[in-house]
PDB file of C-alpha atoms and ligand atoms in Angstrom:
ATOM      1  CA  UNK A   1      64.896  39.067 -81.234  1.00 74.00           C
ATOM      2  CA  UNK A   2      64.994  42.261 -78.886  1.00 77.00           C
ATOM      3  CA  UNK A   3      68.765  42.270 -78.524  1.00 83.00           C
ATOM      4  CA  UNK A   4      69.496  42.604 -81.605  1.00 75.00           C
ATOM      5  CA  UNK A   5      68.147  46.057 -81.858  1.00 78.00           C
ATOM      6  CA  UNK A   6      69.588  46.978 -79.074  1.00 78.00           C
ATOM      7  CA  UNK A   7      72.012  46.046 -79.996  1.00 78.00           C
ATOM      8  CA  UNK A   8      71.991  48.057 -82.847  1.00 76.00           C
ATOM      9  CA  UNK A   9      70.109  51.565 -81.771  1.00 71.00           C
ATOM     10  CA  UNK A  10      72.994  51.455 -78.830  1.00 65.00           C
ATOM     11  CA  UNK A  11      76.122  51.171 -82.113  1.00 72.00           C
ATOM     12  CA  UNK A  12      74.637  53.968 -84.199  1.00 70.00           C
ATOM     13  CA  UNK A  13      74.100  56.089 -80.824  1.00 69.00           C
ATOM     14  CA  UNK A  14      77.597  55.186 -80.636  1.00 69.00           C
ATOM     15  CA  UNK A  15      78.757  55.802 -83.915  1.00 63.00           C
ATOM     16  CA  UNK A  16      76.477  59.280 -83.824  1.00 62.00           C
ATOM     17  CA  UNK A  17      78.593  59.539 -80.323  1.00 60.00           C
ATOM     18  CA  UNK A  18      81.776  59.558 -82.527  1.00 56.00           C
ATOM     19  CA  UNK A  19      81.533  61.587 -85.063  1.00 56.00           C
ATOM     20  CA  UNK A  20      80.699  64.726 -82.395  1.00 50.00           C
ATOM     21  CA  UNK A  21      84.562  65.757 -83.432  1.00 51.00           C
ATOM     22  CA  UNK A  22      83.322  67.167 -86.921  1.00 54.00           C
ATOM     23  CA  UNK A  23      81.757  69.527 -84.271  1.00 54.00           C
ATOM     24  CA  UNK A  24      84.622  70.504 -83.573  1.00 78.00           C
ATOM     25  CA  UNK A  25      85.157  73.535 -86.159  1.00 92.00           C
ATOM     26  CA  UNK A  26      83.959  77.306 -85.351  1.00 95.00           C
ATOM     27  CA  UNK A  27      81.063  79.036 -88.408  1.00 97.00           C
ATOM     28  CA  UNK A  28      79.253  82.369 -87.948  1.00 97.00           C
ATOM     29  CA  UNK A  29      76.083  83.176 -88.096  1.00 97.00           C
ATOM     30  CA  UNK A  30      73.540  86.532 -88.930  1.00 96.00           C
ATOM     31  CA  UNK A  31      71.360  88.196 -86.182  1.00 93.00           C
ATOM     32  CA  UNK A  32      68.383  87.556 -88.527  1.00 91.00           C
ATOM     33  CA  UNK A  33      69.673  83.700 -90.176  1.00 94.00           C
ATOM     34  CA  UNK A  34      68.470  80.414 -89.055  1.00 96.00           C
ATOM     35  CA  UNK A  35      70.808  79.467 -91.042  1.00 97.00           C
ATOM     36  CA  UNK A  36      75.067  78.627 -89.685  1.00 97.00           C
ATOM     37  CA  UNK A  37      77.735  79.286 -92.147  1.00 97.00           C
ATOM     38  CA  UNK A  38      81.891  78.659 -92.682  1.00 96.00           C
ATOM     39  CA  UNK A  39      84.217  81.095 -92.344  1.00 94.00           C
ATOM     40  CA  UNK A  40      84.862  81.697 -96.587  1.00 92.00           C
ATOM     41  CA  UNK A  41      80.499  81.878 -96.715  1.00 95.00           C
ATOM     42  CA  UNK A  42      80.016  84.543 -99.351  1.00 93.00           C
ATOM     43  CA  UNK A  43      76.380  85.688 -97.768  1.00 91.00           C
ATOM     44  CA  UNK A  44      78.307  86.142 -94.082  1.00 94.00           C
ATOM     45  CA  UNK A  45      80.915  88.690 -96.296  1.00 94.00           C
ATOM     46  CA  UNK A  46      79.513  91.782 -95.778  1.00 91.00           C
ATOM     47  CA  UNK A  47      77.096  90.932 -92.485  1.00 94.00           C
ATOM     48  CA  UNK A  48      77.729  91.116 -89.364  1.00 95.00           C
ATOM     49  CA  UNK A  49      78.594  88.011 -87.467  1.00 97.00           C
ATOM     50  CA  UNK A  50      78.356  86.311 -84.672  1.00 97.00           C
ATOM     51  CA  UNK A  51      80.939  83.073 -83.785  1.00 97.00           C
ATOM     52  CA  UNK A  52      80.118  79.425 -81.804  1.00 97.00           C
ATOM     53  CA  UNK A  53      81.323  76.371 -82.485  1.00 95.00           C
ATOM     54  CA  UNK A  54      79.121  74.199 -84.787  1.00 95.00           C
ATOM     55  CA  UNK A  55      77.658  71.294 -82.109  1.00 94.00           C
ATOM     56  CA  UNK A  56      76.442  75.032 -80.248  1.00 95.00           C
ATOM     57  CA  UNK A  57      74.941  76.231 -83.534  1.00 97.00           C
ATOM     58  CA  UNK A  58      73.218  73.718 -83.902  1.00 96.00           C
ATOM     59  CA  UNK A  59      71.715  73.218 -80.498  1.00 96.00           C
ATOM     60  CA  UNK A  60      70.246  77.014 -81.026  1.00 97.00           C
ATOM     61  CA  UNK A  61      68.425  75.069 -83.776  1.00 97.00           C
ATOM     62  CA  UNK A  62      70.389  76.318 -87.338  1.00 97.00           C
ATOM     63  CA  UNK A  63      70.477  74.949 -89.940  1.00 97.00           C
ATOM     64  CA  UNK A  64      73.561  74.312 -92.295  1.00 97.00           C
ATOM     65  CA  UNK A  65      73.969  76.352 -94.762  1.00 97.00           C
ATOM     66  CA  UNK A  66      74.553  75.467 -98.058  1.00 96.00           C
ATOM     67  CA  UNK A  67      78.033  76.271 -97.490  1.00 96.00           C
ATOM     68  CA  UNK A  68      78.598  74.299 -95.299  1.00 95.00           C
ATOM     69  CA  UNK A  69      78.005  71.097 -96.873  1.00 92.00           C
ATOM     70  CA  UNK A  70      79.881  71.799 -99.741  1.00 91.00           C
ATOM     71  CA  UNK A  71      82.821  72.484 -96.809  1.00 91.00           C
ATOM     72  CA  UNK A  72      82.262  69.145 -95.974  1.00 89.00           C
ATOM     73  CA  UNK A  73      82.722  68.146 -99.571  1.00 89.00           C
ATOM     74  CA  UNK A  74      85.423  70.329-100.414  1.00 83.00           C
ATOM     75  CA  UNK A  75      87.187  68.375 -97.403  1.00 75.00           C
ATOM     76  CA  UNK A  76      86.396  64.599 -98.548  1.00 69.00           C
ATOM     77  CA  UNK A  77      87.754  65.403-101.441  1.00 61.00           C
ATOM     78  CA  UNK A  78      88.810  68.401-103.021  1.00 55.00           C
ATOM     79  CA  UNK A  79      86.669  69.822-105.697  1.00 48.00           C
ATOM     80  CA  UNK A  80      87.708  71.877-108.584  1.00 51.00           C
TER      81      UNK A  80
HETATM   82 ZN1  LIG B   1      76.968  80.268 -95.837  1.00 54.09          ZN
END
């Protein structure tokens, strides 16, 4: 039974790491913000932003803005 559990954990780790490519895009953070944004987010249009990779933003503790989730959805299926 333990073996199966270990295998499942390994499989999950593998899946998680294979999703790493999703972090390849660049995102934008504001100087005081705690979230990161995609390029066309309205929130950052009139603000000074710092560009970094999504991976870097996540490592620094930034959380995705709603626009990031929307961009993910748009990628899967076009809305509107
Ligand atoms: Zn945003």
